[in-house]
mmCIF file of C-alpha atoms and ligand atoms in Angstrom:
data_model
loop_
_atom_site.group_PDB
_atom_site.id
_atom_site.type_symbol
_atom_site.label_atom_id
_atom_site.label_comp_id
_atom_site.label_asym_id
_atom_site.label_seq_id
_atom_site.Cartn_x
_atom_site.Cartn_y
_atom_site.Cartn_z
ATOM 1 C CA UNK A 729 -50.896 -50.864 -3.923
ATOM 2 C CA UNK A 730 -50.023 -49.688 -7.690
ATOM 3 C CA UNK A 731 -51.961 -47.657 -9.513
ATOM 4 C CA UNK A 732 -51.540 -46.620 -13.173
ATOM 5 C CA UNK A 733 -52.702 -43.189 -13.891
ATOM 6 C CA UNK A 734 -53.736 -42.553 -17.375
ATOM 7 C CA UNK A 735 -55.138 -39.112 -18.468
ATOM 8 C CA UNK A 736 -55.466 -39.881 -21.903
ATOM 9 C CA UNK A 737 -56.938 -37.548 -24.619
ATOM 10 C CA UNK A 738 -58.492 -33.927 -24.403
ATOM 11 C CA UNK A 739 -60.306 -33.714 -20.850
ATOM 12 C CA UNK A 740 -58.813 -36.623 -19.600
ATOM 13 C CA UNK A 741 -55.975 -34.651 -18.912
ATOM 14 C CA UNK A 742 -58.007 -31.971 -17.171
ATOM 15 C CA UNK A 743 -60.082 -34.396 -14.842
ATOM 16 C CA UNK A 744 -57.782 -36.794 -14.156
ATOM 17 C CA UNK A 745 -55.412 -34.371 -12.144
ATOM 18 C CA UNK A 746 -58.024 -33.268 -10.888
ATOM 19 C CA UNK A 747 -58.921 -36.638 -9.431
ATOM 20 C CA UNK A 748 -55.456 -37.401 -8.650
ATOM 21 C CA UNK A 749 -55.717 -34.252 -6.474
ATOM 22 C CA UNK A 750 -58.839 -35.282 -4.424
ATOM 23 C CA UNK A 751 -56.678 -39.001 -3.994
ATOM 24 C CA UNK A 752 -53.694 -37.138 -2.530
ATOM 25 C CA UNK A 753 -56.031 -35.506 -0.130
ATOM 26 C CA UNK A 754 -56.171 -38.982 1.656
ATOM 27 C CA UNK A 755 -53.075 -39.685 2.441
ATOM 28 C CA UNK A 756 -52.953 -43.234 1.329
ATOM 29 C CA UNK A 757 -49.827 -45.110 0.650
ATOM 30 C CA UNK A 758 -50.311 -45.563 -2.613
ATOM 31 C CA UNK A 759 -47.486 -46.034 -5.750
ATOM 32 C CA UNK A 760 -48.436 -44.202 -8.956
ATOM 33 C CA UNK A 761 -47.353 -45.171 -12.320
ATOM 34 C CA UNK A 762 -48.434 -42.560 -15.227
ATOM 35 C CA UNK A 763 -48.472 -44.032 -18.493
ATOM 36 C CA UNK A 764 -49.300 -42.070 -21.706
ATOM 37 C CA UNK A 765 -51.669 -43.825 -23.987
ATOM 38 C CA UNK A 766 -54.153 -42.964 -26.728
ATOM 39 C CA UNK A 767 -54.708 -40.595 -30.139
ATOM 40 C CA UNK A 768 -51.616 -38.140 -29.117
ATOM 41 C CA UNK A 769 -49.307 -40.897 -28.286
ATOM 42 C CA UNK A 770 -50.287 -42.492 -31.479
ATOM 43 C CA UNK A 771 -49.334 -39.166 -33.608
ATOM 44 C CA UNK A 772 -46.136 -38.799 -32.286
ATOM 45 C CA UNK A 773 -45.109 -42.244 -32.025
ATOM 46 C CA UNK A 774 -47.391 -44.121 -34.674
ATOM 47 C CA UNK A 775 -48.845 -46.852 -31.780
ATOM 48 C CA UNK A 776 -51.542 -45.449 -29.130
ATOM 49 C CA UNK A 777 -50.467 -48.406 -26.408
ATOM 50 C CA UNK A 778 -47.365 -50.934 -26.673
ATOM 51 C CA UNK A 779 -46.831 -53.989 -25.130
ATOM 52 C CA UNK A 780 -44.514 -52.631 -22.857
ATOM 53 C CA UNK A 781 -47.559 -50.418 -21.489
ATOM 54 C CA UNK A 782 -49.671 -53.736 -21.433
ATOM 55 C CA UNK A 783 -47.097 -54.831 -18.739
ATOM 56 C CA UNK A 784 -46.372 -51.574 -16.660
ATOM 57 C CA UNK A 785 -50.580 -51.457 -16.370
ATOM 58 C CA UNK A 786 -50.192 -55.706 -15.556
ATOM 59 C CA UNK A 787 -47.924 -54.839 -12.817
ATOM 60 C CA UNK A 788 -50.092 -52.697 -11.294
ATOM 61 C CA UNK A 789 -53.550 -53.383 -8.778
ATOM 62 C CA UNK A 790 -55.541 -50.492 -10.343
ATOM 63 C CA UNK A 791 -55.928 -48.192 -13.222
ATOM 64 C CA UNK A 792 -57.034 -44.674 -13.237
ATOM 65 C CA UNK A 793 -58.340 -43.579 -16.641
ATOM 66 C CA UNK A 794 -59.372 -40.480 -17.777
ATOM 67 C CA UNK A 795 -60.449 -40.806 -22.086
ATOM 68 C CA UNK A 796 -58.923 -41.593 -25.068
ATOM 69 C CA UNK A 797 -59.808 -39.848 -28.382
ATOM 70 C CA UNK A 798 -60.442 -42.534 -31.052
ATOM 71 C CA UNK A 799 -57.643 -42.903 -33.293
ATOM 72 C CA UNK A 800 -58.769 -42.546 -37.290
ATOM 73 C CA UNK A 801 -56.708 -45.259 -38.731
ATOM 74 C CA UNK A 802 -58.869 -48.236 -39.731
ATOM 75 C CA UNK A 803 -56.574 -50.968 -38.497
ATOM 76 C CA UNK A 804 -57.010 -49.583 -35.360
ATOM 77 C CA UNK A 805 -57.608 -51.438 -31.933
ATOM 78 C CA UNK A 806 -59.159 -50.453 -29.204
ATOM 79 C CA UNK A 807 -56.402 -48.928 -26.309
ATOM 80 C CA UNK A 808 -59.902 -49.809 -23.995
ATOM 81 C CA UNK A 809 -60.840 -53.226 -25.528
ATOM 82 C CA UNK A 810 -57.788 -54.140 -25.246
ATOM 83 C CA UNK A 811 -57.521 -53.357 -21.614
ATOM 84 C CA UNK A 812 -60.704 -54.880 -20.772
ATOM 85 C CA UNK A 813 -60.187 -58.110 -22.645
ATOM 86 C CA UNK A 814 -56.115 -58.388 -21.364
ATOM 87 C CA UNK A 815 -57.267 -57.676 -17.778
ATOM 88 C CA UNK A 816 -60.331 -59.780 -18.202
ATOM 89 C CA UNK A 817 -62.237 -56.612 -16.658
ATOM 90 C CA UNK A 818 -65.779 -58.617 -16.958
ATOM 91 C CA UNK A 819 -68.036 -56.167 -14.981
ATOM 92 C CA UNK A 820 -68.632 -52.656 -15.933
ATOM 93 C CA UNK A 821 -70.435 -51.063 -13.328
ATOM 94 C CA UNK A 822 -72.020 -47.518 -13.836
ATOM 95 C CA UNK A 823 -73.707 -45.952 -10.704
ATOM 96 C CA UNK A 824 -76.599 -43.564 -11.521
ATOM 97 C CA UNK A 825 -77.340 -41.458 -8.489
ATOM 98 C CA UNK A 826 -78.171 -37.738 -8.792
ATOM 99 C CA UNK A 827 -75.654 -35.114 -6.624
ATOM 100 C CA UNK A 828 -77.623 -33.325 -3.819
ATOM 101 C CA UNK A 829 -79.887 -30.355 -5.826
ATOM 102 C CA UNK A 830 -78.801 -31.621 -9.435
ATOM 103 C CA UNK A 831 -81.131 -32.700 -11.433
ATOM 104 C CA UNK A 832 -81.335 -33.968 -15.147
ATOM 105 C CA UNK A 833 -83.726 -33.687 -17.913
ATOM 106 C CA UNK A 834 -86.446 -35.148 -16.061
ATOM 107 C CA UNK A 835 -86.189 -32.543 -13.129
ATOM 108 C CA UNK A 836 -85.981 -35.488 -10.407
ATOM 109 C CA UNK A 837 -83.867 -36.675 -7.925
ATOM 110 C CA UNK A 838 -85.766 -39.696 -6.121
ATOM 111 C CA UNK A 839 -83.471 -42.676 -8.055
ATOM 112 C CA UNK A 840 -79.902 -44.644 -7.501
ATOM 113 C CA UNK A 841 -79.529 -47.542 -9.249
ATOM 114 C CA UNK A 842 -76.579 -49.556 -10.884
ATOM 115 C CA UNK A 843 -75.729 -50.584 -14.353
ATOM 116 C CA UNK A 844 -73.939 -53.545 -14.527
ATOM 117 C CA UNK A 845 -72.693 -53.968 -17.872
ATOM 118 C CA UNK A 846 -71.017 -57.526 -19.072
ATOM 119 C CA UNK A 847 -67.651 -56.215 -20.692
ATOM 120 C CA UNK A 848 -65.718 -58.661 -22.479
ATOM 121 C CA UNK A 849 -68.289 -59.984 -24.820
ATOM 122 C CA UNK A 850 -71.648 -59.450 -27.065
ATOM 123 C CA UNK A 851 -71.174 -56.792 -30.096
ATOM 124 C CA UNK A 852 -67.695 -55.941 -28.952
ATOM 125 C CA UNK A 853 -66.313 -59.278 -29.567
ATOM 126 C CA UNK A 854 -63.914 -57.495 -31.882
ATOM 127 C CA UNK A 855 -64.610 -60.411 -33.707
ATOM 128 C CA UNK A 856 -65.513 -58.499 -37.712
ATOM 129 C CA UNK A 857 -64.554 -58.595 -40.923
ATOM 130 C CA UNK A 858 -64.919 -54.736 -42.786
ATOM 131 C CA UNK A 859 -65.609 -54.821 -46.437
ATOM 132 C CA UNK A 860 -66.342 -52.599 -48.859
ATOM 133 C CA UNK A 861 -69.859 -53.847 -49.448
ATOM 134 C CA UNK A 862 -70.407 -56.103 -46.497
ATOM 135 C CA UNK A 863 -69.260 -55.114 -42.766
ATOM 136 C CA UNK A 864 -70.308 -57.401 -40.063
ATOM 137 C CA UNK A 865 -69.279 -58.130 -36.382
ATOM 138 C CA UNK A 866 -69.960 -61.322 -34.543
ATOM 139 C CA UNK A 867 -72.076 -60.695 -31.464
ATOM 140 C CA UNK A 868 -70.842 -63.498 -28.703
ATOM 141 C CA UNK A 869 -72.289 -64.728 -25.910
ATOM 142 C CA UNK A 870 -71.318 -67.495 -23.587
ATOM 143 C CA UNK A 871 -72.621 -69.224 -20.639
ATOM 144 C CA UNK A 872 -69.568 -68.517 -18.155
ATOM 145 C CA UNK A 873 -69.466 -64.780 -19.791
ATOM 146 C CA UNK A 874 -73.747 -64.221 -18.817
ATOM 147 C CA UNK A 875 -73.070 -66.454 -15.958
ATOM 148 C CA UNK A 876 -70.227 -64.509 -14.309
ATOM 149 C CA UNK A 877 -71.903 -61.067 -15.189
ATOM 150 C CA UNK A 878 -74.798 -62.399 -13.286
ATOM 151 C CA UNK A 879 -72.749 -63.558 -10.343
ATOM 152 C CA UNK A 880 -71.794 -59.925 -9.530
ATOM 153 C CA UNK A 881 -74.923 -58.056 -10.287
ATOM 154 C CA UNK A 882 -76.535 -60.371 -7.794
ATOM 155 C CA UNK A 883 -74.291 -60.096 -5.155
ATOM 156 C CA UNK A 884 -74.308 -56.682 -5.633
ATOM 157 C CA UNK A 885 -78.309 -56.971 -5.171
ATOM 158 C CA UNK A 886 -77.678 -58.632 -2.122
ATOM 159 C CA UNK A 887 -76.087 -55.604 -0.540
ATOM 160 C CA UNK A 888 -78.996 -53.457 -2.013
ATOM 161 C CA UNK A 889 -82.616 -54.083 -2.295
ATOM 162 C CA UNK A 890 -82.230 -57.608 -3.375
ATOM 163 C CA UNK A 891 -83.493 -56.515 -6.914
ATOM 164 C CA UNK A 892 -82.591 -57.209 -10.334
ATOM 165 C CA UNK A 893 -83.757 -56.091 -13.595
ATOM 166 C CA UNK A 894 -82.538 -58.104 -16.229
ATOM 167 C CA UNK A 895 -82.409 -56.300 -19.814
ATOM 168 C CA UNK A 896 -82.064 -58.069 -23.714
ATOM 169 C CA UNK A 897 -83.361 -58.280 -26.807
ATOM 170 C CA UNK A 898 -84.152 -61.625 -27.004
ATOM 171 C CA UNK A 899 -87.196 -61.416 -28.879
ATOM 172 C CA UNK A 900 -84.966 -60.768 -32.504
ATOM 173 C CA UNK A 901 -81.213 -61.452 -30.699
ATOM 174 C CA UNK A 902 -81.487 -65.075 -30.374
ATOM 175 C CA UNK A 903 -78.078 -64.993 -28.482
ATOM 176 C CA UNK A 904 -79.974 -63.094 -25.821
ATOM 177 C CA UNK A 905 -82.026 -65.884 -24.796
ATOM 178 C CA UNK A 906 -78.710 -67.934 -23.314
ATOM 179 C CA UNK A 907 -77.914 -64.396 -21.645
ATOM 180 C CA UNK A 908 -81.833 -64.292 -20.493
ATOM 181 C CA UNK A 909 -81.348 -67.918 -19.143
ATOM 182 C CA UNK A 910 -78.220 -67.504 -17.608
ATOM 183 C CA UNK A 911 -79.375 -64.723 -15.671
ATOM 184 C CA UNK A 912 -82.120 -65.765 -14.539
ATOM 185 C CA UNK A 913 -81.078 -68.739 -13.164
ATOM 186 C CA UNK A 914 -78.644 -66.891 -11.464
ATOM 187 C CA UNK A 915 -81.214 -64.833 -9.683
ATOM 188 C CA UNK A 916 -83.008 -67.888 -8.650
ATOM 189 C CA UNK A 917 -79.811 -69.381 -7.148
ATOM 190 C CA UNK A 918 -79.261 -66.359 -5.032
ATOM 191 C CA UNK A 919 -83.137 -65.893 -4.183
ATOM 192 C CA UNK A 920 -83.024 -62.256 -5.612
ATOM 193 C CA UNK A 921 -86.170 -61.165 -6.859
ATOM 194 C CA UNK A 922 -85.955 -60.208 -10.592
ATOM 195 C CA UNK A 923 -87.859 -58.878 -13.824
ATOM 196 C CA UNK A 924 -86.764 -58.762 -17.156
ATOM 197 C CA UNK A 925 -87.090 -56.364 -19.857
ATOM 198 C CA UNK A 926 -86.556 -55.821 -23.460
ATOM 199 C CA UNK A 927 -84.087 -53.034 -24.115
ATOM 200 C CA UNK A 928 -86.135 -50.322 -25.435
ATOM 201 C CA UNK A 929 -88.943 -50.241 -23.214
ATOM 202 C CA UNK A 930 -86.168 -50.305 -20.491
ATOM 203 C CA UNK A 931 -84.631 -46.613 -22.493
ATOM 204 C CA UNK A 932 -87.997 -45.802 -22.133
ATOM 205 C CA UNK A 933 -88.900 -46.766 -18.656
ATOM 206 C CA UNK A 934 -85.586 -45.687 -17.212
ATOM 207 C CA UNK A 935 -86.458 -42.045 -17.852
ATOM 208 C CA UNK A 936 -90.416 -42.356 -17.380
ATOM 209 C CA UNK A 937 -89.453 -44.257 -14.181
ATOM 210 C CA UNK A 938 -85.928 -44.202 -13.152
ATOM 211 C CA UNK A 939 -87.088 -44.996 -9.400
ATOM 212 C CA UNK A 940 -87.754 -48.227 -10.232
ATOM 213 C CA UNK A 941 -84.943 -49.779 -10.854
ATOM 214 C CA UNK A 942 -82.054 -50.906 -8.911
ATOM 215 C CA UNK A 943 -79.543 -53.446 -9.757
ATOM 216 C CA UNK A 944 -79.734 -53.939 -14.086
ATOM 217 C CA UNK A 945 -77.520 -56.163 -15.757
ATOM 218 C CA UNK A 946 -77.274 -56.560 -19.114
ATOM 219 C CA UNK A 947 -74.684 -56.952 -22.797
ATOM 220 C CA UNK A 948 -72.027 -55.037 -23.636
ATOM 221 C CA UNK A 949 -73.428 -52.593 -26.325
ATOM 222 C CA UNK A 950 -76.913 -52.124 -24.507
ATOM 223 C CA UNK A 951 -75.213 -51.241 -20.956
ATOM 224 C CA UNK A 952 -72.891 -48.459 -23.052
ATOM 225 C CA UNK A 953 -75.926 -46.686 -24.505
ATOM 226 C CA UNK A 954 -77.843 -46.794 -21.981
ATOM 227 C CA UNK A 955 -75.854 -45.319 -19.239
ATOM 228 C CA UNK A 956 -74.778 -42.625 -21.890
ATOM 229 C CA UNK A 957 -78.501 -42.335 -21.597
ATOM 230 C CA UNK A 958 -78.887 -42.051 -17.969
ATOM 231 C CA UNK A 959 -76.124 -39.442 -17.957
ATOM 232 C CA UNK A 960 -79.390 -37.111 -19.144
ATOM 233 C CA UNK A 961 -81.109 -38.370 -15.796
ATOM 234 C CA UNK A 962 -78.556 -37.353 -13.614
ATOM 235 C CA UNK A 963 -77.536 -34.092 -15.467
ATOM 236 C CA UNK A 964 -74.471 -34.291 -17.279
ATOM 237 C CA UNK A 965 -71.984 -36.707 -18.877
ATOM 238 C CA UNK A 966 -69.476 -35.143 -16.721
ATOM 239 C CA UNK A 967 -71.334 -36.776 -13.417
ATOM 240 C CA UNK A 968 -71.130 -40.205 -14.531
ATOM 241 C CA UNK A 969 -68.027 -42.703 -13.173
ATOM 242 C CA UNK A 970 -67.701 -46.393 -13.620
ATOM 243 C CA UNK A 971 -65.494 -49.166 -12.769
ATOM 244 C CA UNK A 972 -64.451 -52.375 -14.568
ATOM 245 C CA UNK A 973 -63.801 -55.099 -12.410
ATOM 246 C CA UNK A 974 -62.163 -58.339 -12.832
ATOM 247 C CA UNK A 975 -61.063 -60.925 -10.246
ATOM 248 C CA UNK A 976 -57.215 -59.340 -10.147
ATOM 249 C CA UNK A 977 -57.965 -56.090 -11.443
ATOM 250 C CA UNK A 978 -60.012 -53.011 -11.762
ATOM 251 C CA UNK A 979 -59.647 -49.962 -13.670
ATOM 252 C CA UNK A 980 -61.997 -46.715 -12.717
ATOM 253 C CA UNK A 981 -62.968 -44.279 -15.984
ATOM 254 C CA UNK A 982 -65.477 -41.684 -16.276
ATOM 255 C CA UNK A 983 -68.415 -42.541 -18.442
ATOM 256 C CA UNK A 984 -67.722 -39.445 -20.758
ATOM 257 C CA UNK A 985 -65.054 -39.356 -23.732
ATOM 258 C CA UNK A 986 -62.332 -36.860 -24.694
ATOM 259 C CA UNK A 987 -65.113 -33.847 -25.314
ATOM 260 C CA UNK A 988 -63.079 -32.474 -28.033
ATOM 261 C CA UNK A 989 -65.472 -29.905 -28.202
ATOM 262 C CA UNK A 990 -64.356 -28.110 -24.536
ATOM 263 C CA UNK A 991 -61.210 -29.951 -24.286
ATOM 264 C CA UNK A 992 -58.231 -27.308 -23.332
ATOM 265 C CA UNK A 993 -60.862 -24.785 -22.135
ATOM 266 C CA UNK A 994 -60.749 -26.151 -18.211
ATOM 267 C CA UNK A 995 -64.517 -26.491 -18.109
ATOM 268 C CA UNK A 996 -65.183 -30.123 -17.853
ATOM 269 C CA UNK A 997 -66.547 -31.307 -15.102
ATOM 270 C CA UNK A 998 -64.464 -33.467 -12.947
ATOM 271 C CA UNK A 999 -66.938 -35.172 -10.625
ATOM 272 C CA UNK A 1000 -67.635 -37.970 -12.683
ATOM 273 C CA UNK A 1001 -63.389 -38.690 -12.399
ATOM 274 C CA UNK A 1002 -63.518 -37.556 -8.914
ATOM 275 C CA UNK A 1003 -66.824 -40.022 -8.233
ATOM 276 C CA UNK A 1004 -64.117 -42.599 -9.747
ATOM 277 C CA UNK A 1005 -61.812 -42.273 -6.949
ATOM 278 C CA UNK A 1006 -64.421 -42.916 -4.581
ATOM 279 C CA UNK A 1007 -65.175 -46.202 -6.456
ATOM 280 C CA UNK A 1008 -61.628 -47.164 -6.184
ATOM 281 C CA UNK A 1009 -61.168 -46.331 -2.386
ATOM 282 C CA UNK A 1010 -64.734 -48.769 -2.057
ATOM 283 C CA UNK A 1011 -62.778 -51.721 -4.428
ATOM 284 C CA UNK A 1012 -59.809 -50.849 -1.865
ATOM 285 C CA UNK A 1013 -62.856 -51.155 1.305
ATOM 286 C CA UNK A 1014 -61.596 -47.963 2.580
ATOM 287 C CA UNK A 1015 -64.618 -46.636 4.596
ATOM 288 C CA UNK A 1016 -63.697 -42.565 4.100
ATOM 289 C CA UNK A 1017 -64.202 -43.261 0.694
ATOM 290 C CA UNK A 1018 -67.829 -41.612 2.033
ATOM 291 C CA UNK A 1019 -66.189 -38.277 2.869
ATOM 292 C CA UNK A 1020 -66.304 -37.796 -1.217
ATOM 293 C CA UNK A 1021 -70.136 -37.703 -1.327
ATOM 294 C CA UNK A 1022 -69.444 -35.056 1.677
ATOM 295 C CA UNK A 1023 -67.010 -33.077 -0.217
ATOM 296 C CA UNK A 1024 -69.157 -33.138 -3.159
ATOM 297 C CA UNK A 1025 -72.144 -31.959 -1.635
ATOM 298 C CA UNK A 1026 -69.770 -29.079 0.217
ATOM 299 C CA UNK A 1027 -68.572 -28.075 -3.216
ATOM 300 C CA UNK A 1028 -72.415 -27.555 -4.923
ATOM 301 C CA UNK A 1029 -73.473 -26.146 -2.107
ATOM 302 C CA UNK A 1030 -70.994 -23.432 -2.283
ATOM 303 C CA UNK A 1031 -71.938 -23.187 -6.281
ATOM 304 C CA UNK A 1032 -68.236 -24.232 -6.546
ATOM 305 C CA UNK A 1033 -69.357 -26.045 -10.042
ATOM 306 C CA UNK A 1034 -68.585 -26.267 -13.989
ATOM 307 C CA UNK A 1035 -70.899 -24.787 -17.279
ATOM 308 C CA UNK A 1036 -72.140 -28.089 -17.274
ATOM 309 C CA UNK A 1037 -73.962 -27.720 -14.261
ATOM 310 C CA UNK A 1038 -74.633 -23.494 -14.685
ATOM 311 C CA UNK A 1039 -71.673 -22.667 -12.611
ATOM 312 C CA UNK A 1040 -68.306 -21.040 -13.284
ATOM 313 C CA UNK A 1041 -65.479 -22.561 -11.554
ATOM 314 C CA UNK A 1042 -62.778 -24.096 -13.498
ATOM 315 C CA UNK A 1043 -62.221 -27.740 -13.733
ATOM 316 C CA UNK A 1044 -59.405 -27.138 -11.375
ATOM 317 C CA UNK A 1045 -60.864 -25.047 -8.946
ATOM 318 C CA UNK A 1046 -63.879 -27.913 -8.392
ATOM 319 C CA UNK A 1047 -60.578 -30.182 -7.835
ATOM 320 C CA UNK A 1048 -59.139 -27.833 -5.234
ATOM 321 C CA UNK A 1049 -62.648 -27.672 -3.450
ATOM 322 C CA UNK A 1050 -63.149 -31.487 -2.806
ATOM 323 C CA UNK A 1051 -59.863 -31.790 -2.267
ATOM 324 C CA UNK A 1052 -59.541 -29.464 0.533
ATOM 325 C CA UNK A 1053 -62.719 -30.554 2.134
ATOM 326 C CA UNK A 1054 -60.959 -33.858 2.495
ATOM 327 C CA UNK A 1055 -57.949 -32.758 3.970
ATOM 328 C CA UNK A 1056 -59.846 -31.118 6.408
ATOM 329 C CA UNK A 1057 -62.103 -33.420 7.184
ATOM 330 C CA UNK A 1058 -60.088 -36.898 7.011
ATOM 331 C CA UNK A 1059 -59.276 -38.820 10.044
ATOM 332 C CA UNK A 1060 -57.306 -41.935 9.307
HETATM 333 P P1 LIG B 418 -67.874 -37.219 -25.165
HETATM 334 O O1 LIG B 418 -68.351 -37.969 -23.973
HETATM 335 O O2 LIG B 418 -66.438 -36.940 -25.230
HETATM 336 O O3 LIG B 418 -68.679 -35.818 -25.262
HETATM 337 C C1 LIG B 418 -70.107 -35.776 -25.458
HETATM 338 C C2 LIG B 418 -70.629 -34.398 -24.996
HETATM 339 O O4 LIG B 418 -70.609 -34.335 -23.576
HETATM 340 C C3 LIG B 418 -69.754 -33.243 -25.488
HETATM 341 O O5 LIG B 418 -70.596 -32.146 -25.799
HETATM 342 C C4 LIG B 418 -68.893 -32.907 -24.289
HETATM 343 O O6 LIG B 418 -68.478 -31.554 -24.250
HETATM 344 C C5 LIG B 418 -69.799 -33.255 -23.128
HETATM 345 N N1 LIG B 418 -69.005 -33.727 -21.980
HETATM 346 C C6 LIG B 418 -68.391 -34.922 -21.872
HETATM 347 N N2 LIG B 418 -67.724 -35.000 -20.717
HETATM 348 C C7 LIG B 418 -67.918 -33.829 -20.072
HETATM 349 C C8 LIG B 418 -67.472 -33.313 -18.825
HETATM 350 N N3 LIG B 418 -66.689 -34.022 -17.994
HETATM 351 N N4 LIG B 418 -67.835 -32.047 -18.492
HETATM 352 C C9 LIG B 418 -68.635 -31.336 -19.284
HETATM 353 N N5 LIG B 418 -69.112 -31.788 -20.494
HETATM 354 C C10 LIG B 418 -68.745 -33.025 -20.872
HETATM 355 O O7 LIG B 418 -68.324 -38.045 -26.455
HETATM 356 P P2 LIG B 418 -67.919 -37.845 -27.978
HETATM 357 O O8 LIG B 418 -67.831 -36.386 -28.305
HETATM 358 O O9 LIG B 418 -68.857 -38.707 -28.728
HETATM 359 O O10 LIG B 418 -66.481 -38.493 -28.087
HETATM 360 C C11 LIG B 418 -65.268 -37.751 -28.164
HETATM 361 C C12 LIG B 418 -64.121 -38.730 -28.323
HETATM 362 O O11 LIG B 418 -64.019 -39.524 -27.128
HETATM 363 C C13 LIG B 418 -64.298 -39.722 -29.474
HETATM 364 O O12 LIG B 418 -63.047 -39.937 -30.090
HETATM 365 C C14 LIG B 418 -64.787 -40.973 -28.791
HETATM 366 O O13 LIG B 418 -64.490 -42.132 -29.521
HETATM 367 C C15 LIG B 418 -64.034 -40.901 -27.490
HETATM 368 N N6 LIG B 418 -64.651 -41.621 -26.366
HETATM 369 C C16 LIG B 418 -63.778 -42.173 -25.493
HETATM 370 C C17 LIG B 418 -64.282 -42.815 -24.378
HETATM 371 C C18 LIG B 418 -63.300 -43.403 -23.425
HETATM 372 O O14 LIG B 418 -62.107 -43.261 -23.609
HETATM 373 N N7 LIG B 418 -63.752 -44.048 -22.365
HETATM 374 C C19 LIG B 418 -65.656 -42.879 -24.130
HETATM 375 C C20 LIG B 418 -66.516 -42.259 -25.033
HETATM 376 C C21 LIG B 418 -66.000 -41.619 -26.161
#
């Protein structure tokens, strides 16, 4: 198993050591590749990701990313479109599950459900033409792109509740309806019970009644904002992790950006990176990936935690913590 370990921009190189740490603690047999990608690379070098990297990440099984600052140069393209589109990662899938006694703006805990975001298409086609007085972006959606999206989030509500909320807009977005369709026939095929729901009564509903919900599939652009959203549920952006999964790859990042604003100060949270490791030991169906939740839980008990979450410990020293617990606690 390769893995290419990217730490990016501003706290991605804070929480992805950290991460890297609490992966060590396992002992795995596992070949790391760091590659350097994003807004610093680009300054020194003039190109944020090569071809070359393109191939060192293709020869890999895995990616580990931490955040890339976006580069301000208009012909600019995406270091994470690109991934997702060259590694045809089609499902990004954002867990939403509050740590034991953490709680977000809503002050409760009583929720765990799943984004499952289609990845490759809808308003990040990359498909635009920028003008000086007319900008506009083609917003794609296929039958094999809604269909395969589908395909996980229902297996994926097989292993759960057998639930499925399916969110669009198609009530202005004609393109939804296909996506609408799509999905729903999907959910028929696999007998999961489903509901749909139109995008911003879902913003509203998730945080009136996040308990709801289970498995929630839906486009590209409406799955970003609203798990950015959900970060508020669960307490911070820094709790957040997500993977994008193809059928040959998957690459694990943290919901959150480069934080500019903290970035250097070793105060960003690491969980959500650390919470990305345990998605990538489940991808690699390695069972201790459990002991993370464990470790986790060990760590808040003992207040070992970052600002975010009203503590003081450095994004290292939450690092150390989980990691530790693991070593201790890991029987292979
Ligand atoms: P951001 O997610 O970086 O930060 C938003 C807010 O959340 C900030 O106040 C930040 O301090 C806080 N925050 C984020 N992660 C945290 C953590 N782990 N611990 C504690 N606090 C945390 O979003 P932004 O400021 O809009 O974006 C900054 C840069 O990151 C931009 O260039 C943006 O394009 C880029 N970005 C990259 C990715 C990615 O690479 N996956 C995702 C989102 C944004």
């Amino acid at each position: 198993m390769k893995l290419a370990v990217i730490e990016g921009d501003g706290i991605g190189r804070e929480v992805i050591p950290a991460a890297v740490e609490v992966l060590g603690a396992f002992g795995l047999e596992l070949e790391k590749v760091p590659l350097e990608l994003g807004y610093a690379r680009w300054e020194r070098t003039g190109t944020a990701m090569s071809e070359e990297d393109l191939d060192t990440i293709k020869s890999c099984d895995a990616v580990l990313f931490g955040a890339v600052t976006t580069v301000p140069d208009p012909s600019y393209k995406s270091v994470l479109l690109t991934i997702r589109k060259e590694l045809d990662l089609y499902a990004n899938v954002r867990p939403v599950k509050p740590l034991p006694g953490v709680t977000g703006v809503t002050g409760r805990n009583d929720f765990d459900f799943i984004i499952v975001r289609e990845n490759t298409e809808g308003l990040y086609s990359g498909i635009e033409e920028i003008g000086p007085d007319l900008s506009w972006t083609k917003r794609v959606v296929t039958r094999k792109g809604s269909k395969r999206i589908a395909e996980y989030a229902c297996q994926l509500a097989k292993k759960r509740s057998d639930k499925l909320t399916i969110v669009h807009k198609s009530n202005v977005l004609k393109s939804d309806k296909l996506f609408l369709d799509v999905c729903r026939q999907t959910a028929d095929a696999y007998g999961v019970e489903y509901n749909d729901m139109l995008v911003d009564s879902m913003a509203y509903s998730l945080m009136m009644h996040p308990e709801k919900y289970d498995v929630v599939v839906t486009t590209n652009l409406f799955g970003d904002i609203l798990s950015d959203m959900c970060a508020a549920l669960v307490g911070s952006l820094g709790l957040v992790p997500s993977a994008n999964i193809g059928k040959k790859y998957a690459f694990f990042e943290p919901v959150h950006g480069s934080a500019p604003d903290i970035a250097g100060k070793g105060v960003s949270n690491p969980l959500a990176a650390i919470l990305c490791v345990k998605m990538l030991l489940e991808w690699m169906e390695k069972p201790e990936s459990r002991l993370i939740d464990d470790a986790i839980a060990d760590a808040l008990k003992k207040k070992v935690i970052t600002p975010d979450l009203g503590g003081k410990a450095s994004t290292s020293e939450v690092g150390c913590a989980v990691a530790k617990y693991i070593r201790e606690n890991c029987i292979v």
